[in-house]
Amino acid sequence: MILVGDIGGTNTRLALARVENGSVHLQQLHTYSTPSELPPLLRTYLAEASAPPLTAVAVCGAGPVRKDGSIALTNHPCVLDPAAISAAVGVPARVVNDFAAVGHAVPLLSRNDLLACGGGSGDSSAPRIAIGPGTGLGLATVIPAANGAWQVLPGEGGHVDLAPVDEAELAVWQKLRQTHGRVSAELALAGAGLERLAEAVGTAPGLTPAGVSQAAAAGDAAALTAVRLWTRWLGRVAGNAALTAGAA
C-alpha cells in the first residue's frame, strides 16, 4: 500500500493506493486544507483511515523541486521535505512537482479520455503540454524518448510574462500592472486571477471567481467580458507553450 498526496496552495488531497495488474486503485481519498507542516497531517490521515502497513509515500507539490529533493510550495508556506515525511510515516518518501506527476500520466491517456478542440488532429509522436490553473498555473512538457518512452520536463511556465495583443486587452493589462506590478500568466489565470480580471473590466468589486462565473452566466456584460478574456488568455498561454515545445 502506498500513501499518495497532491499538495497545492489551497487544498491537500491524500489517498491510499494499491497496484493490481498494472492498474492503480485509490481508496480512502480525503481532502484537507493545506497545512503549514505536512507530517502531522499525514499521521492524522493514516490514523483516520486505519491504514494497513505502507511500503512508500509519493507526494507531489505545486513548486519546483530543490537540490535536496524538497519542494517549497510557490503559493503557500508549506515545505515538502522527503526526509521529514519518511521519518513521520516510517517508509521511504518521494517528492515530485505536481505537473511532473500530471505529465507522467499524459501518455497513459487514450483517445476516449480526450476532448479535441481547435480543429485538426494531434500527432501521437509529437511532444505534449500539460497545463492547468488552480491556486497557481502549472505546466509541464512531455517529450518522446527512446524505445517508445516519454520524458517529462517540469517547469514554471505559469510565471511567464502575459502579453496583450489588441487595444482592449492592453487596457485591462495596464490596469492589472498598475494594481499588481508585473503581469504574469499566473497573476491573471490562477488563484484570484478571474477576480482580478473582473475588477479590471469594471464589475462590482468583491466578487469571488465563482461569483464572477455566476454573474457571467446570468448575463452580466462585464463579468462575461472577464470570463471570455480569461479563456482567451489561457488558450494563448497554452498555445505559446505548444509552439515553444513543438507540441501537437
Short mmCIF file of C-alpha atoms in Angstrom, two decimals:
data_model
loop_
_atom_site.label_atom_id
_atom_site.label_comp_id
_atom_site.label_asym_id
_atom_site.label_seq_id
_atom_site.Cartn_x
_atom_site.Cartn_y
_atom_site.Cartn_z
CA MET A 1 0.00 0.00 0.00
CA ILE A 2 1.30 3.45 -0.95
CA LEU A 3 0.29 6.77 0.58
CA VAL A 4 -0.12 9.34 -2.19
CA GLY A 5 -0.68 13.07 -1.86
CA ASP A 6 -1.32 16.11 -4.04
CA ILE A 7 -0.28 19.23 -2.11
CA GLY A 8 -1.47 22.52 -3.57
CA GLY A 9 -1.59 26.11 -2.45
CA THR A 10 -5.15 25.69 -1.13
CA ASN A 11 -6.01 22.00 -0.81
CA THR A 12 -4.17 18.82 0.16
CA ARG A 13 -5.58 15.56 -1.19
CA LEU A 14 -4.42 12.28 0.33
CA ALA A 15 -5.26 8.72 -0.62
CA LEU A 16 -4.12 5.14 -0.21
CA ALA A 17 -3.14 3.47 -3.47
CA ARG A 18 -2.61 -0.14 -4.42
CA VAL A 19 -1.38 -1.51 -7.73
CA GLU A 20 -3.04 -4.59 -9.21
CA ASN A 21 -2.32 -5.96 -12.68
CA GLY A 22 -0.66 -2.72 -13.69
CA SER A 23 -3.62 -0.55 -12.65
CA VAL A 24 -3.65 1.90 -9.74
CA HIS A 25 -6.64 1.83 -7.41
CA LEU A 26 -7.25 4.70 -4.98
CA GLN A 27 -9.14 4.29 -1.73
CA GLN A 28 -9.76 6.42 1.35
CA LEU A 29 -9.44 9.67 -0.63
CA HIS A 30 -9.73 12.76 1.58
CA THR A 31 -9.23 16.49 1.06
CA TYR A 32 -7.80 18.84 3.70
CA SER A 33 -6.80 22.48 3.79
CA THR A 34 -3.06 22.62 3.07
CA PRO A 35 -1.20 22.83 6.40
CA SER A 36 1.97 24.73 7.22
CA GLU A 37 3.60 21.37 8.07
CA LEU A 38 2.67 18.16 6.25
CA PRO A 39 4.00 15.31 8.50
CA PRO A 40 1.43 15.80 11.32
CA LEU A 41 -1.39 15.77 8.78
CA LEU A 42 -0.09 12.54 7.27
CA ARG A 43 -0.11 10.86 10.67
CA THR A 44 -3.65 12.11 11.30
CA TYR A 45 -4.84 10.84 7.93
CA LEU A 46 -3.29 7.40 8.40
CA ALA A 47 -4.93 7.08 11.82
CA GLU A 48 -8.34 8.17 10.49
CA ALA A 49 -8.07 5.80 7.51
CA SER A 50 -6.94 2.84 9.67
CA ALA A 51 -4.29 2.34 7.01
CA PRO A 52 -2.56 -1.02 6.62
CA PRO A 53 1.27 -1.09 6.65
CA LEU A 54 2.73 1.16 3.97
CA THR A 55 5.54 0.43 1.55
CA ALA A 56 6.19 4.02 0.38
CA VAL A 57 4.91 7.60 0.20
CA ALA A 58 4.65 9.57 -3.05
CA VAL A 59 3.80 13.27 -2.78
CA CYS A 60 3.54 15.91 -5.49
CA GLY A 61 3.63 19.62 -4.71
CA ALA A 62 2.98 22.89 -6.50
CA GLY A 63 6.52 24.18 -6.82
CA PRO A 64 9.96 23.33 -8.21
CA VAL A 65 11.99 20.51 -6.67
CA ARG A 66 15.10 21.85 -4.93
CA LYS A 67 18.56 20.25 -4.94
CA ASP A 68 17.88 18.46 -1.66
CA GLY A 69 14.74 16.84 -3.10
CA SER A 70 12.27 19.07 -1.22
CA ILE A 71 9.64 21.49 -2.51
CA ALA A 72 8.77 24.87 -1.02
CA LEU A 73 5.25 25.50 -2.31
CA THR A 74 5.13 28.59 -4.51
CA ASN A 75 1.82 29.88 -3.15
CA HIS A 76 1.87 28.54 0.41
CA PRO A 77 4.41 28.43 3.28
CA CYS A 78 4.36 24.61 3.43
CA VAL A 79 7.65 22.81 2.65
CA LEU A 80 7.58 19.20 1.45
CA ASP A 81 10.70 17.53 2.83
CA PRO A 82 11.02 13.84 1.87
CA ALA A 83 13.27 13.12 4.87
CA ALA A 84 10.73 14.60 7.31
CA ILE A 85 7.87 12.77 5.59
CA SER A 86 9.76 9.48 5.71
CA ALA A 87 10.54 9.95 9.40
CA ALA A 88 6.88 10.70 10.14
CA VAL A 89 5.44 7.59 8.49
CA GLY A 90 8.37 5.17 8.69
CA VAL A 91 8.74 4.31 4.98
CA PRO A 92 10.66 5.83 2.04
CA ALA A 93 9.17 9.02 0.61
CA ARG A 94 9.47 10.70 -2.79
CA VAL A 95 8.51 14.29 -3.63
CA VAL A 96 7.89 15.49 -7.21
CA ASN A 97 6.48 18.59 -8.88
CA ASP A 98 2.71 18.34 -9.27
CA PHE A 99 2.70 18.88 -13.03
CA ALA A 100 5.58 16.46 -13.46
CA ALA A 101 3.16 13.93 -11.98
CA VAL A 102 0.45 15.05 -14.41
CA GLY A 103 2.95 14.83 -17.26
CA HIS A 104 3.75 11.20 -16.46
CA ALA A 105 0.03 10.42 -16.69
CA VAL A 106 -0.48 12.09 -20.08
CA PRO A 107 0.96 9.25 -22.25
CA LEU A 108 -1.35 6.81 -20.45
CA LEU A 109 -4.48 8.58 -21.67
CA SER A 110 -6.46 7.04 -24.51
CA ARG A 111 -8.34 8.98 -27.20
CA ASN A 112 -11.55 8.27 -25.28
CA ASP A 113 -10.09 10.26 -22.36
CA LEU A 114 -9.53 13.36 -24.51
CA LEU A 115 -11.73 16.13 -25.91
CA ALA A 116 -10.49 17.68 -29.13
CA CYS A 117 -10.71 21.45 -29.60
CA GLY A 118 -9.34 23.95 -32.09
CA GLY A 119 -9.60 21.75 -35.18
CA GLY A 120 -7.05 19.43 -36.71
CA SER A 121 -5.79 16.15 -35.36
CA GLY A 122 -2.99 15.54 -32.90
CA ASP A 123 0.30 13.83 -33.66
CA SER A 124 0.79 11.00 -31.18
CA SER A 125 4.57 11.10 -31.69
CA ALA A 126 4.95 14.84 -31.02
CA PRO A 127 5.73 16.49 -27.67
CA ARG A 128 2.77 17.26 -25.40
CA ILE A 129 1.96 20.06 -22.97
CA ALA A 130 0.14 19.63 -19.66
CA ILE A 131 -1.23 22.91 -18.28
CA GLY A 132 -3.75 23.66 -15.56
CA PRO A 133 -4.92 26.65 -13.49
CA GLY A 134 -5.51 26.22 -9.78
CA THR A 135 -4.10 28.25 -6.93
CA GLY A 136 -1.15 28.60 -9.32
CA LEU A 137 -0.73 27.88 -13.03
CA GLY A 138 1.08 24.56 -13.54
CA LEU A 139 2.81 23.49 -16.73
CA ALA A 140 4.97 20.58 -17.86
CA THR A 141 6.31 19.37 -21.21
CA VAL A 142 6.20 15.71 -22.18
CA ILE A 143 8.61 14.70 -24.95
CA PRO A 144 9.15 11.40 -26.75
CA ALA A 145 12.24 9.44 -25.79
CA ALA A 146 13.88 6.24 -26.98
CA ASN A 147 12.04 2.92 -27.24
CA GLY A 148 8.58 4.45 -27.03
CA ALA A 149 9.19 6.01 -23.61
CA TRP A 150 8.39 9.59 -22.63
CA GLN A 151 10.42 12.14 -20.69
CA VAL A 152 8.72 14.76 -18.52
CA LEU A 153 10.20 18.24 -18.16
CA PRO A 154 8.54 20.15 -15.30
CA GLY A 155 8.82 23.92 -15.40
CA GLU A 156 7.48 27.19 -14.06
CA GLY A 157 5.75 28.28 -17.26
CA GLY A 158 2.92 29.85 -15.28
CA HIS A 159 5.27 32.68 -14.35
CA VAL A 160 5.99 33.83 -17.90
CA ASP A 161 5.03 37.39 -18.86
CA LEU A 162 1.48 37.81 -20.16
CA ALA A 163 1.22 39.95 -23.30
CA PRO A 164 -1.86 41.74 -24.70
CA VAL A 165 -2.43 41.62 -28.47
CA ASP A 166 -5.03 44.36 -29.05
CA GLU A 167 -6.22 47.65 -27.55
CA ALA A 168 -8.97 46.08 -25.44
CA GLU A 169 -6.55 43.59 -23.88
CA LEU A 170 -3.96 46.31 -23.41
CA ALA A 171 -6.41 48.42 -21.38
CA VAL A 172 -7.07 45.51 -19.00
CA TRP A 173 -3.37 44.60 -18.85
CA GLN A 174 -2.46 48.17 -17.89
CA LYS A 175 -4.96 48.14 -15.03
CA LEU A 176 -3.50 44.85 -13.79
CA ARG A 177 0.01 46.29 -13.95
CA GLN A 178 -0.98 49.45 -12.10
CA THR A 179 -2.56 47.40 -9.31
CA HIS A 180 -0.27 44.37 -9.09
CA GLY A 181 3.00 45.25 -10.80
CA ARG A 182 4.45 42.68 -13.20
CA VAL A 183 1.69 40.81 -15.02
CA SER A 184 2.45 37.11 -15.26
CA ALA A 185 0.20 34.43 -16.74
CA GLU A 186 -0.41 33.09 -13.23
CA LEU A 187 -1.49 36.51 -11.94
CA ALA A 188 -4.37 36.66 -14.42
CA LEU A 189 -5.24 32.99 -14.87
CA ALA A 190 -4.84 31.26 -11.50
CA GLY A 191 -6.00 31.76 -7.93
CA ALA A 192 -7.86 35.06 -7.82
CA GLY A 193 -7.00 35.75 -11.48
CA LEU A 194 -10.59 35.82 -12.72
CA GLU A 195 -11.49 38.14 -9.84
CA ARG A 196 -8.63 40.46 -10.85
CA LEU A 197 -9.76 40.46 -14.46
CA ALA A 198 -13.34 41.21 -13.46
CA GLU A 199 -12.25 44.18 -11.36
CA ALA A 200 -10.12 45.44 -14.24
CA VAL A 201 -13.05 45.37 -16.69
CA GLY A 202 -15.42 47.05 -14.23
CA THR A 203 -17.57 44.50 -12.41
CA ALA A 204 -18.81 45.19 -8.90
CA PRO A 205 -15.79 44.89 -6.56
CA GLY A 206 -15.53 41.99 -4.15
CA LEU A 207 -16.83 39.20 -6.38
CA THR A 208 -15.07 35.87 -5.93
CA PRO A 209 -14.03 33.93 -9.04
CA ALA A 210 -17.10 31.74 -8.57
CA GLY A 211 -19.22 34.87 -8.24
CA VAL A 212 -17.80 36.24 -11.48
CA SER A 213 -18.67 32.99 -13.27
CA GLN A 214 -22.20 33.08 -11.86
CA ALA A 215 -22.63 36.72 -12.90
CA ALA A 216 -21.41 35.90 -16.41
CA ALA A 217 -23.87 33.00 -16.66
CA ALA A 218 -26.64 35.38 -15.58
CA GLY A 219 -25.76 37.76 -18.42
CA ASP A 220 -23.67 40.44 -16.66
CA ALA A 221 -21.75 42.07 -19.52
CA ALA A 222 -18.61 42.97 -17.56
CA ALA A 223 -18.38 39.54 -15.94
CA LEU A 224 -18.87 37.89 -19.33
CA THR A 225 -16.06 40.02 -20.76
CA ALA A 226 -13.79 38.90 -17.92
CA VAL A 227 -14.59 35.20 -18.45
CA ARG A 228 -14.02 35.48 -22.20
CA LEU A 229 -10.71 37.26 -21.64
CA TRP A 230 -9.63 34.64 -19.08
CA THR A 231 -10.46 31.86 -21.56
CA ARG A 232 -8.68 33.61 -24.43
CA TRP A 233 -5.54 34.28 -22.42
CA LEU A 234 -5.39 30.73 -21.05
CA GLY A 235 -5.70 29.38 -24.59
CA ARG A 236 -2.96 31.72 -25.78
CA VAL A 237 -0.56 30.74 -22.98
CA ALA A 238 -1.21 27.07 -23.77
CA GLY A 239 -0.76 27.71 -27.48
CA ASN A 240 2.50 29.58 -26.95
CA ALA A 241 3.81 26.72 -24.82
CA ALA A 242 2.84 24.27 -27.56
CA LEU A 243 4.65 26.38 -30.16
CA THR A 244 7.77 26.54 -28.00
CA ALA A 245 7.86 22.77 -27.48
CA GLY A 246 6.61 21.74 -30.91
CA ALA A 247 3.67 20.03 -29.28
CA ALA A 248 0.77 18.76 -31.33
#
